PDB file of C-alpha atoms and ligand atoms in Angstrom:
ATOM      1  CA  MET A   1      26.529  42.591 -12.190  1.00 66.00           C
ATOM      2  CA  PRO A   2      22.921  43.663 -13.031  1.00 66.00           C
ATOM      3  CA  MET A   3      21.587  46.051 -10.360  1.00 66.00           C
ATOM      4  CA  ALA A   4      18.588  43.814  -9.579  1.00 67.00           C
ATOM      5  CA  ASP A   5      20.898  40.897  -8.644  1.00 83.00           C
ATOM      6  CA  ARG A   6      22.959  42.905  -6.183  1.00 96.00           C
ATOM      7  CA  LYS A   7      22.668  42.255  -2.483  1.00 98.00           C
ATOM      8  CA  THR A   8      23.306  45.016   0.068  1.00 98.00           C
ATOM      9  CA  ALA A   9      25.848  45.093   2.887  1.00 99.00           C
ATOM     10  CA  LEU A  10      25.537  47.685   5.660  1.00 99.00           C
ATOM     11  CA  ILE A  11      28.913  48.586   7.162  1.00 99.00           C
ATOM     12  CA  THR A  12      29.397  50.735  10.254  1.00 99.00           C
ATOM     13  CA  GLY A  13      32.705  52.574  10.582  1.00 98.00           C
ATOM     14  CA  ALA A  14      33.233  52.519   6.808  1.00 98.00           C
ATOM     15  CA  SER A  15      35.114  55.828   6.642  1.00 98.00           C
ATOM     16  CA  PHE A  16      38.519  54.541   7.830  1.00 98.00           C
ATOM     17  CA  GLY A  17      40.578  51.429   8.506  1.00 98.00           C
ATOM     18  CA  ILE A  18      39.116  47.938   8.528  1.00 98.00           C
ATOM     19  CA  GLY A  19      35.562  49.109   7.729  1.00 99.00           C
ATOM     20  CA  LEU A  20      36.743  51.024   4.677  1.00 98.00           C
ATOM     21  CA  GLU A  21      38.614  47.938   3.419  1.00 99.00           C
ATOM     22  CA  LEU A  22      35.543  45.781   4.042  1.00 99.00           C
ATOM     23  CA  ALA A  23      33.481  48.237   1.965  1.00 99.00           C
ATOM     24  CA  ARG A  24      35.980  47.916  -0.904  1.00 99.00           C
ATOM     25  CA  ILE A  25      35.801  44.100  -0.698  1.00 99.00           C
ATOM     26  CA  PHE A  26      31.985  43.943  -0.612  1.00 98.00           C
ATOM     27  CA  ALA A  27      31.855  46.355  -3.587  1.00 98.00           C
ATOM     28  CA  ARG A  28      34.369  44.214  -5.500  1.00 98.00           C
ATOM     29  CA  GLU A  29      32.168  41.180  -4.789  1.00 98.00           C
ATOM     30  CA  GLY A  30      29.141  42.903  -6.343  1.00 98.00           C
ATOM     31  CA  TYR A  31      27.282  44.227  -3.284  1.00 98.00           C
ATOM     32  CA  ASN A  32      25.583  47.584  -2.973  1.00 98.00           C
ATOM     33  CA  LEU A  33      26.389  49.348   0.280  1.00 98.00           C
ATOM     34  CA  VAL A  34      24.985  51.289   3.189  1.00 99.00           C
ATOM     35  CA  LEU A  35      27.932  53.238   4.600  1.00 99.00           C
ATOM     36  CA  VAL A  36      27.658  54.448   8.196  1.00 99.00           C
ATOM     37  CA  ALA A  37      30.109  56.688  10.123  1.00 99.00           C
ATOM     38  CA  ARG A  38      30.342  60.325  11.244  1.00 98.00           C
ATOM     39  CA  SER A  39      32.722  61.559   8.501  1.00 98.00           C
ATOM     40  CA  ALA A  40      30.319  62.372   5.652  1.00 98.00           C
ATOM     41  CA  ASP A  41      33.101  63.582   3.323  1.00 98.00           C
ATOM     42  CA  LYS A  42      35.068  60.339   3.676  1.00 98.00           C
ATOM     43  CA  LEU A  43      31.941  58.291   3.001  1.00 98.00           C
ATOM     44  CA  ARG A  44      31.067  60.377  -0.087  1.00 98.00           C
ATOM     45  CA  GLN A  45      34.622  59.986  -1.388  1.00 98.00           C
ATOM     46  CA  LEU A  46      34.466  56.202  -0.857  1.00 98.00           C
ATOM     47  CA  ALA A  47      31.026  55.894  -2.476  1.00 98.00           C
ATOM     48  CA  SER A  48      32.267  57.749  -5.539  1.00 98.00           C
ATOM     49  CA  GLU A  49      35.410  55.567  -5.766  1.00 98.00           C
ATOM     50  CA  LEU A  50      33.323  52.380  -5.558  1.00 98.00           C
ATOM     51  CA  GLU A  51      30.722  53.562  -8.038  1.00 98.00           C
ATOM     52  CA  LYS A  52      33.459  54.259 -10.602  1.00 98.00           C
ATOM     53  CA  ALA A  53      35.294  50.973  -9.930  1.00 98.00           C
ATOM     54  CA  HIS A  54      32.360  48.550  -9.586  1.00 98.00           C
ATOM     55  CA  GLY A  55      29.096  50.407 -10.316  1.00 98.00           C
ATOM     56  CA  THR A  56      28.249  50.146  -6.583  1.00 98.00           C
ATOM     57  CA  HIS A  57      25.194  52.043  -5.299  1.00 98.00           C
ATOM     58  CA  SER A  58      25.807  53.401  -1.801  1.00 98.00           C
ATOM     59  CA  LEU A  59      23.457  54.953   0.708  1.00 98.00           C
ATOM     60  CA  ILE A  60      25.457  57.255   2.966  1.00 98.00           C
ATOM     61  CA  LEU A  61      24.314  57.645   6.554  1.00 99.00           C
ATOM     62  CA  ALA A  62      26.531  60.145   8.340  1.00 98.00           C
ATOM     63  CA  THR A  63      25.564  59.598  11.938  1.00 98.00           C
ATOM     64  CA  ASP A  64      27.107  59.285  15.378  1.00 98.00           C
ATOM     65  CA  LEU A  65      26.244  55.803  16.620  1.00 98.00           C
ATOM     66  CA  THR A  66      26.837  56.817  20.239  1.00 98.00           C
ATOM     67  CA  GLU A  67      23.658  58.924  20.051  1.00 97.00           C
ATOM     68  CA  PRO A  68      20.737  57.002  21.600  1.00 93.00           C
ATOM     69  CA  GLY A  69      18.450  57.285  18.530  1.00 97.00           C
ATOM     70  CA  ALA A  70      21.127  56.475  15.936  1.00 98.00           C
ATOM     71  CA  SER A  71      20.502  52.748  15.401  1.00 98.00           C
ATOM     72  CA  ALA A  72      16.764  53.296  14.951  1.00 98.00           C
ATOM     73  CA  TYR A  73      17.582  56.131  12.508  1.00 98.00           C
ATOM     74  CA  VAL A  74      19.756  53.750  10.457  1.00 99.00           C
ATOM     75  CA  LEU A  75      16.951  51.164  10.240  1.00 98.00           C
ATOM     76  CA  ASP A  76      14.439  53.875   9.381  1.00 98.00           C
ATOM     77  CA  GLN A  77      16.613  55.206   6.545  1.00 98.00           C
ATOM     78  CA  THR A  78      17.194  51.766   4.982  1.00 98.00           C
ATOM     79  CA  THR A  79      13.477  50.942   5.292  1.00 98.00           C
ATOM     80  CA  ARG A  80      12.486  54.233   3.614  1.00 98.00           C
ATOM     81  CA  ALA A  81      14.970  53.530   0.791  1.00 98.00           C
ATOM     82  CA  ASP A  82      13.450  50.022   0.458  1.00 98.00           C
ATOM     83  CA  ILE A  83      16.832  48.411   1.041  1.00 98.00           C
ATOM     84  CA  GLN A  84      16.980  44.788   2.144  1.00 98.00           C
ATOM     85  CA  VAL A  85      20.145  44.403   4.223  1.00 98.00           C
ATOM     86  CA  GLU A  86      21.604  40.960   3.481  1.00 98.00           C
ATOM     87  CA  VAL A  87      24.852  41.532   5.384  1.00 99.00           C
ATOM     88  CA  LEU A  88      25.225  43.621   8.535  1.00 99.00           C
ATOM     89  CA  VAL A  89      28.797  44.521   9.472  1.00 99.00           C
ATOM     90  CA  ASN A  90      29.103  45.963  12.988  1.00 99.00           C
ATOM     91  CA  ASN A  91      32.637  47.303  12.717  1.00 99.00           C
ATOM     92  CA  ALA A  92      32.618  50.829  14.215  1.00 99.00           C
ATOM     93  CA  GLY A  93      34.491  50.943  17.496  1.00 98.00           C
ATOM     94  CA  PHE A  94      37.127  52.830  19.433  1.00 98.00           C
ATOM     95  CA  GLY A  95      39.384  52.413  22.447  1.00 98.00           C
ATOM     96  CA  GLN A  96      40.379  54.595  25.388  1.00 97.00           C
ATOM     97  CA  TYR A  97      43.827  54.259  26.965  1.00 98.00           C
ATOM     98  CA  GLY A  98      44.754  54.914  30.589  1.00 98.00           C
ATOM     99  CA  MET A  99      43.885  54.070  34.183  1.00 98.00           C
ATOM    100  CA  PHE A 100      40.137  53.491  34.500  1.00 98.00           C
ATOM    101  CA  ALA A 101      39.781  55.698  37.599  1.00 98.00           C
ATOM    102  CA  GLU A 102      41.441  58.639  35.825  1.00 98.00           C
ATOM    103  CA  ASN A 103      39.878  58.347  32.365  1.00 98.00           C
ATOM    104  CA  ASP A 104      37.202  60.722  31.115  1.00 98.00           C
ATOM    105  CA  LEU A 105      33.875  59.201  32.148  1.00 98.00           C
ATOM    106  CA  GLU A 106      31.858  60.506  29.184  1.00 98.00           C
ATOM    107  CA  GLU A 107      34.318  59.023  26.683  1.00 98.00           C
ATOM    108  CA  CYS A 108      34.327  55.757  28.621  1.00 98.00           C
ATOM    109  CA  LEU A 109      30.530  55.520  28.390  1.00 98.00           C
ATOM    110  CA  ARG A 110      30.551  56.476  24.674  1.00 98.00           C
ATOM    111  CA  GLN A 111      32.919  53.552  24.137  1.00 98.00           C
ATOM    112  CA  ILE A 112      30.383  51.148  25.623  1.00 98.00           C
ATOM    113  CA  GLN A 113      27.594  52.851  23.680  1.00 98.00           C
ATOM    114  CA  LEU A 114      29.407  52.316  20.354  1.00 98.00           C
ATOM    115  CA  ASN A 115      31.251  49.008  20.868  1.00 98.00           C
ATOM    116  CA  VAL A 116      28.431  47.259  22.741  1.00 98.00           C
ATOM    117  CA  THR A 117      25.059  49.036  22.661  1.00 98.00           C
ATOM    118  CA  ALA A 118      24.936  50.141  19.005  1.00 98.00           C
ATOM    119  CA  LEU A 119      26.258  46.739  17.871  1.00 99.00           C
ATOM    120  CA  THR A 120      23.594  44.927  19.904  1.00 98.00           C
ATOM    121  CA  HIS A 121      20.854  47.346  18.868  1.00 98.00           C
ATOM    122  CA  LEU A 122      21.597  47.121  15.123  1.00 99.00           C
ATOM    123  CA  THR A 123      21.824  43.329  15.329  1.00 99.00           C
ATOM    124  CA  ARG A 124      18.428  43.157  17.032  1.00 98.00           C
ATOM    125  CA  LEU A 125      16.880  45.593  14.538  1.00 98.00           C
ATOM    126  CA  TYR A 126      18.073  43.811  11.382  1.00 98.00           C
ATOM    127  CA  LEU A 127      17.675  40.187  12.543  1.00 98.00           C
ATOM    128  CA  PRO A 128      13.872  39.808  12.218  1.00 98.00           C
ATOM    129  CA  ALA A 129      13.858  40.540   8.451  1.00 98.00           C
ATOM    130  CA  MET A 130      16.800  38.170   7.933  1.00 98.00           C
ATOM    131  CA  LEU A 131      14.983  35.430   9.861  1.00 98.00           C
ATOM    132  CA  GLU A 132      11.822  36.010   7.851  1.00 98.00           C
ATOM    133  CA  ARG A 133      13.790  35.634   4.583  1.00 98.00           C
ATOM    134  CA  LYS A 134      15.788  32.711   6.070  1.00 98.00           C
ATOM    135  CA  SER A 135      18.852  34.455   4.708  1.00 98.00           C
ATOM    136  CA  GLY A 136      21.419  36.926   5.961  1.00 98.00           C
ATOM    137  CA  SER A 137      24.712  37.231   7.763  1.00 98.00           C
ATOM    138  CA  ILE A 138      26.204  39.411  10.456  1.00 99.00           C
ATOM    139  CA  LEU A 139      29.879  40.221  10.908  1.00 99.00           C
ATOM    140  CA  ASN A 140      30.739  41.636  14.342  1.00 99.00           C
ATOM    141  CA  VAL A 141      34.232  43.044  14.759  1.00 99.00           C
ATOM    142  CA  ALA A 142      35.696  42.230  18.184  1.00 99.00           C
ATOM    143  CA  SER A 143      39.449  41.965  18.783  1.00 98.00           C
ATOM    144  CA  THR A 144      42.074  39.645  20.241  1.00 98.00           C
ATOM    145  CA  ALA A 145      41.470  41.923  23.260  1.00 98.00           C
ATOM    146  CA  ALA A 146      38.337  39.811  23.764  1.00 98.00           C
ATOM    147  CA  PHE A 147      40.331  36.851  25.113  1.00 98.00           C
ATOM    148  CA  GLN A 148      41.759  38.363  28.320  1.00 97.00           C
ATOM    149  CA  PRO A 149      41.358  41.305  30.687  1.00 98.00           C
ATOM    150  CA  GLY A 150      43.240  44.427  29.548  1.00 98.00           C
ATOM    151  CA  PRO A 151      44.664  46.704  32.242  1.00 98.00           C
ATOM    152  CA  LEU A 152      45.168  50.268  30.899  1.00 98.00           C
ATOM    153  CA  MET A 153      42.325  49.630  28.417  1.00 98.00           C
ATOM    154  CA  ALA A 154      39.999  47.912  30.870  1.00 98.00           C
ATOM    155  CA  VAL A 155      36.712  49.022  29.336  1.00 98.00           C
ATOM    156  CA  TYR A 156      37.811  48.489  25.715  1.00 98.00           C
ATOM    157  CA  TYR A 157      38.941  44.892  26.386  1.00 98.00           C
ATOM    158  CA  ALA A 158      35.712  44.202  28.256  1.00 98.00           C
ATOM    159  CA  THR A 159      33.567  45.577  25.412  1.00 98.00           C
ATOM    160  CA  LYS A 160      35.342  43.240  22.997  1.00 98.00           C
ATOM    161  CA  ALA A 161      34.818  40.243  25.333  1.00 98.00           C
ATOM    162  CA  TYR A 162      31.115  41.139  25.182  1.00 99.00           C
ATOM    163  CA  VAL A 163      31.170  41.248  21.367  1.00 99.00           C
ATOM    164  CA  LEU A 164      32.855  37.832  21.175  1.00 98.00           C
ATOM    165  CA  HIS A 165      30.560  36.110  23.672  1.00 98.00           C
ATOM    166  CA  PHE A 166      27.402  37.772  22.366  1.00 99.00           C
ATOM    167  CA  SER A 167      28.275  36.804  18.781  1.00 99.00           C
ATOM    168  CA  GLU A 168      29.102  33.184  19.639  1.00 98.00           C
ATOM    169  CA  ALA A 169      25.902  32.835  21.660  1.00 99.00           C
ATOM    170  CA  ILE A 170      23.586  34.149  18.947  1.00 98.00           C
ATOM    171  CA  ALA A 171      25.489  32.198  16.263  1.00 98.00           C
ATOM    172  CA  ASN A 172      24.480  29.128  18.256  1.00 98.00           C
ATOM    173  CA  GLU A 173      20.857  30.286  18.675  1.00 98.00           C
ATOM    174  CA  LEU A 174      20.566  30.958  14.945  1.00 98.00           C
ATOM    175  CA  GLN A 175      21.752  27.526  13.774  1.00 98.00           C
ATOM    176  CA  GLY A 176      19.445  26.141  11.085  1.00 98.00           C
ATOM    177  CA  THR A 177      17.719  29.490  10.433  1.00 98.00           C
ATOM    178  CA  GLY A 178      19.690  30.473   7.315  1.00 98.00           C
ATOM    179  CA  VAL A 179      21.227  33.405   9.215  1.00 98.00           C
ATOM    180  CA  THR A 180      24.862  33.248  10.333  1.00 98.00           C
ATOM    181  CA  VAL A 181      26.922  35.330  12.748  1.00 99.00           C
ATOM    182  CA  THR A 182      30.695  35.678  12.488  1.00 99.00           C
ATOM    183  CA  CYS A 183      32.952  37.408  14.988  1.00 99.00           C
ATOM    184  CA  LEU A 184      36.172  38.791  13.517  1.00 98.00           C
ATOM    185  CA  CYS A 185      39.013  39.198  16.022  1.00 98.00           C
ATOM    186  CA  PRO A 186      41.860  41.297  14.619  1.00 98.00           C
ATOM    187  CA  GLY A 187      45.096  41.819  16.521  1.00 97.00           C
ATOM    188  CA  PRO A 188      46.999  45.124  16.266  1.00 97.00           C
ATOM    189  CA  THR A 189      46.200  46.573  12.833  1.00 97.00           C
ATOM    190  CA  ALA A 190      47.582  49.737  11.229  1.00 96.00           C
ATOM    191  CA  THR A 191      44.568  52.119  11.136  1.00 97.00           C
ATOM    192  CA  GLU A 192      43.443  55.360  12.786  1.00 97.00           C
ATOM    193  CA  PHE A 193      42.662  53.288  15.887  1.00 97.00           C
ATOM    194  CA  GLN A 194      46.093  53.612  17.591  1.00 94.00           C
ATOM    195  CA  GLN A 195      46.219  57.391  17.259  1.00 94.00           C
ATOM    196  CA  ARG A 196      42.610  57.836  18.378  1.00 96.00           C
ATOM    197  CA  ALA A 197      43.120  55.562  21.400  1.00 96.00           C
ATOM    198  CA  LYS A 198      46.478  57.275  22.136  1.00 94.00           C
ATOM    199  CA  ILE A 199      48.290  53.925  22.287  1.00 94.00           C
ATOM    200  CA  ASP A 200      51.190  54.810  19.973  1.00 88.00           C
ATOM    201  CA  GLY A 201      54.399  53.277  21.298  1.00 90.00           C
ATOM    202  CA  ILE A 202      52.927  50.655  23.631  1.00 95.00           C
ATOM    203  CA  ARG A 203      54.792  47.305  23.682  1.00 94.00           C
ATOM    204  CA  LEU A 204      51.911  45.430  22.013  1.00 93.00           C
ATOM    205  CA  THR A 205      52.230  47.335  18.737  1.00 89.00           C
ATOM    206  CA  LYS A 206      56.031  46.897  18.716  1.00 87.00           C
ATOM    207  CA  PHE A 207      55.528  43.209  17.840  1.00 87.00           C
ATOM    208  CA  GLY A 208      54.170  44.367  14.490  1.00 91.00           C
ATOM    209  CA  THR A 209      50.793  45.245  13.057  1.00 95.00           C
ATOM    210  CA  MET A 210      48.730  43.719  10.266  1.00 97.00           C
ATOM    211  CA  ASP A 211      47.371  45.795   7.401  1.00 98.00           C
ATOM    212  CA  ALA A 212      43.667  46.600   7.330  1.00 98.00           C
ATOM    213  CA  HIS A 213      43.100  45.057   3.905  1.00 98.00           C
ATOM    214  CA  THR A 214      44.406  41.605   4.961  1.00 98.00           C
ATOM    215  CA  VAL A 215      42.278  41.712   8.123  1.00 98.00           C
ATOM    216  CA  ALA A 216      39.190  42.675   6.107  1.00 98.00           C
ATOM    217  CA  GLU A 217      39.807  39.850   3.601  1.00 98.00           C
ATOM    218  CA  ASP A 218      40.050  37.379   6.526  1.00 98.00           C
ATOM    219  CA  GLY A 219      36.751  38.694   7.897  1.00 98.00           C
ATOM    220  CA  TYR A 220      35.006  38.520   4.519  1.00 99.00           C
ATOM    221  CA  ARG A 221      36.174  34.930   3.915  1.00 98.00           C
ATOM    222  CA  ALA A 222      35.121  33.792   7.406  1.00 98.00           C
ATOM    223  CA  LEU A 223      31.697  35.401   6.935  1.00 98.00           C
ATOM    224  CA  MET A 224      31.205  33.690   3.574  1.00 98.00           C
ATOM    225  CA  ASP A 225      32.266  30.367   5.134  1.00 98.00           C
ATOM    226  CA  GLY A 226      29.792  30.901   7.992  1.00 98.00           C
ATOM    227  CA  LYS A 227      32.528  30.548  10.650  1.00 98.00           C
ATOM    228  CA  PRO A 228      31.468  31.715  14.138  1.00 98.00           C
ATOM    229  CA  VAL A 229      34.903  33.119  15.071  1.00 98.00           C
ATOM    230  CA  ALA A 230      37.886  34.220  12.978  1.00 98.00           C
ATOM    231  CA  ILE A 231      41.147  35.412  14.499  1.00 98.00           C
ATOM    232  CA  SER A 232      43.095  37.288  11.860  1.00 98.00           C
ATOM    233  CA  GLY A 233      46.748  36.211  11.509  1.00 97.00           C
ATOM    234  CA  PHE A 234      48.520  33.093  12.829  1.00 97.00           C
ATOM    235  CA  LYS A 235      50.529  34.981  15.484  1.00 95.00           C
ATOM    236  CA  ASN A 236      47.339  36.541  16.855  1.00 96.00           C
ATOM    237  CA  TRP A 237      45.626  33.140  16.854  1.00 97.00           C
ATOM    238  CA  LEU A 238      48.527  31.646  18.819  1.00 95.00           C
ATOM    239  CA  VAL A 239      48.469  34.421  21.437  1.00 92.00           C
ATOM    240  CA  ALA A 240      44.684  34.129  21.841  1.00 95.00           C
ATOM    241  CA  GLN A 241      44.961  30.361  22.357  1.00 95.00           C
ATOM    242  CA  SER A 242      47.862  30.604  24.830  1.00 93.00           C
ATOM    243  CA  VAL A 243      45.707  32.633  27.243  1.00 94.00           C
ATOM    244  CA  ARG A 244      43.454  29.593  27.755  1.00 92.00           C
ATOM    245  CA  PHE A 245      46.161  27.774  29.701  1.00 91.00           C
ATOM    246  CA  ALA A 246      47.368  30.718  31.792  1.00 94.00           C
ATOM    247  CA  PRO A 247      46.005  31.498  35.289  1.00 95.00           C
ATOM    248  CA  ARG A 248      43.668  34.506  34.936  1.00 95.00           C
ATOM    249  CA  ARG A 249      45.796  36.768  37.148  1.00 96.00           C
ATOM    250  CA  MET A 250      48.839  35.975  34.995  1.00 96.00           C
ATOM    251  CA  ALA A 251      46.886  36.738  31.802  1.00 96.00           C
ATOM    252  CA  ALA A 252      46.000  40.168  33.223  1.00 96.00           C
ATOM    253  CA  ALA A 253      49.627  40.788  34.287  1.00 96.00           C
ATOM    254  CA  VAL A 254      50.991  39.896  30.835  1.00 95.00           C
ATOM    255  CA  ALA A 255      48.345  42.068  29.135  1.00 95.00           C
ATOM    256  CA  ARG A 256      49.367  44.952  31.442  1.00 97.00           C
ATOM    257  CA  LYS A 257      53.029  44.594  30.369  1.00 96.00           C
ATOM    258  CA  LEU A 258      51.991  44.652  26.702  1.00 95.00           C
ATOM    259  CA  GLN A 259      49.814  47.723  27.228  1.00 95.00           C
ATOM    260  CA  GLU A 260      52.656  49.693  28.864  1.00 96.00           C
ATOM    261  CA  ARG A 261      55.128  51.873  26.960  1.00 92.00           C
TER     262      ARG A 261
HETATM  263  N1  NAP B   1      43.226  48.714  14.621  1.00 66.60           N
HETATM  264  C1  NAP B   1      43.373  47.787  15.552  1.00 66.60           C
HETATM  265  O1  NAP B   1      44.497  47.557  16.065  1.00 66.60           O
HETATM  266  C2  NAP B   1      42.211  46.933  15.947  1.00 66.60           C
HETATM  267  C3  NAP B   1      42.475  45.703  16.581  1.00 66.60           C
HETATM  268  C4  NAP B   1      41.407  44.896  16.970  1.00 66.60           C
HETATM  269  C5  NAP B   1      40.108  45.313  16.729  1.00 66.60           C
HETATM  270  N2  NAP B   1      39.873  46.513  16.126  1.00 66.60           N
HETATM  271  C6  NAP B   1      38.466  46.907  15.929  1.00 66.60           C
HETATM  272  O2  NAP B   1      38.232  47.070  14.544  1.00 66.60           O
HETATM  273  C7  NAP B   1      37.143  47.972  14.357  1.00 66.60           C
HETATM  274  C8  NAP B   1      37.535  49.020  13.313  1.00 66.60           C
HETATM  275  O3  NAP B   1      38.594  49.797  13.848  1.00 66.60           O
HETATM  276  P1  NAP B   1      39.779  50.388  12.975  1.00 66.60           P
HETATM  277  O4  NAP B   1      41.030  49.773  13.450  1.00 66.60           O
HETATM  278  O5  NAP B   1      39.474  50.313  11.528  1.00 66.60           O
HETATM  279  O6  NAP B   1      39.766  51.877  13.527  1.00 66.60           O
HETATM  280  P2  NAP B   1      39.581  53.299  12.807  1.00 66.60           P
HETATM  281  O7  NAP B   1      40.509  53.398  11.641  1.00 66.60           O
HETATM  282  O8  NAP B   1      39.698  54.290  13.908  1.00 66.60           O
HETATM  283  O9  NAP B   1      38.082  53.251  12.273  1.00 66.60           O
HETATM  284  C9  NAP B   1      36.996  53.273  13.157  1.00 66.60           C
HETATM  285  C10 NAP B   1      35.724  53.520  12.375  1.00 66.60           C
HETATM  286  O10 NAP B   1      34.624  53.637  13.307  1.00 66.60           O
HETATM  287  C11 NAP B   1      33.940  54.847  13.035  1.00 66.60           C
HETATM  288  N3  NAP B   1      33.391  55.451  14.243  1.00 66.60           N
HETATM  289  C12 NAP B   1      34.088  55.844  15.354  1.00 66.60           C
HETATM  290  N4  NAP B   1      33.264  56.417  16.220  1.00 66.60           N
HETATM  291  C13 NAP B   1      32.033  56.410  15.665  1.00 66.60           C
HETATM  292  C14 NAP B   1      30.766  56.876  16.081  1.00 66.60           C
HETATM  293  N5  NAP B   1      30.606  57.500  17.248  1.00 66.60           N
HETATM  294  N6  NAP B   1      29.698  56.702  15.257  1.00 66.60           N
HETATM  295  C15 NAP B   1      29.861  56.090  14.061  1.00 66.60           C
HETATM  296  N7  NAP B   1      31.027  55.628  13.617  1.00 66.60           N
HETATM  297  C16 NAP B   1      32.100  55.783  14.397  1.00 66.60           C
HETATM  298  C17 NAP B   1      34.988  55.775  12.427  1.00 66.60           C
HETATM  299  O11 NAP B   1      34.370  56.730  11.581  1.00 66.60           O
HETATM  300  P3  NAP B   1      34.144  58.297  11.930  1.00 66.60           P
HETATM  301  O12 NAP B   1      35.286  58.765  12.742  1.00 66.60           O
HETATM  302  O13 NAP B   1      34.022  58.901  10.579  1.00 66.60           O
HETATM  303  O14 NAP B   1      32.841  58.310  12.671  1.00 66.60           O
HETATM  304  C18 NAP B   1      35.781  54.799  11.566  1.00 66.60           C
HETATM  305  O15 NAP B   1      35.176  54.606  10.332  1.00 66.60           O
HETATM  306  C19 NAP B   1      36.832  48.558  15.736  1.00 66.60           C
HETATM  307  O16 NAP B   1      35.704  47.913  16.274  1.00 66.60           O
HETATM  308  C20 NAP B   1      38.074  48.226  16.553  1.00 66.60           C
HETATM  309  O17 NAP B   1      37.797  48.112  17.926  1.00 66.60           O
HETATM  310  C21 NAP B   1      40.896  47.330  15.736  1.00 66.60           C
END
């Protein structure tokens, strides 16, 4: 595709897992990329792979999105490089396992900073230009954790409920503007996430995991179709729906069982 015709997608958390697979898909579909994560080497490796495979131009922003100035830095860098971000993918996120009262407080707050604050901040920073152009789309990665409370990962589940509700609300506000918002809700997916959250061996993952590429394809398709919410995988969809009919206390009790080893 000629360089002038290429649109740009900005993807947070592009160094591993679902974000990395989304970067590969957007590159395959002819987008240039802004790749954001902390692991500069991984991002450089990915950019080089995608340039060879698809002629993709990538701007690498190796930054920690839990730092208060990070979202503004990302906007500043894309503005300086004269990049018009057509698609914003807020994918970076992590989870913390354990009893809330015993978990490390700093890590708990970083989780909210990344999963909630950075996602909200980047959305707010990139929306005005999209609205002015009457064109753009935002993909926010939540989780099936968004549909019920999650004992033993209380803060993580709550951050994902925020992402789902926030995304659905602004998708509604943005109707008719030319800008769409899609919330992707993956279930357990084989990535670095489990190891980082220290949830290896919990019951939930014993029911099987999806692969990151399939989840990313589901997210890409839903975004292109302008769907407000996409739950990846039929089994995950079924579980998310079943919660609607359960008393809330029962939903929490079942989630607790699934979170235990
Ligand atoms: N895997 C699952 O079972 C699952 C299920 C439902 C939803 N999700 C959600 O899917 C999204 C992607 O997760 P994943 O499964 O692909 O996990 P992953 O393999 O651990 O990837 C997470 C990505 O986020 C980036 N990241 C983490 N902390 C960051 C920070 N402080 N600043 C900037 N980037 C940061 C990581 O890059 P660096 O380490 O290089 O910074 C990495 O690229 C997350 O929002 C997660 O909550 C995952």
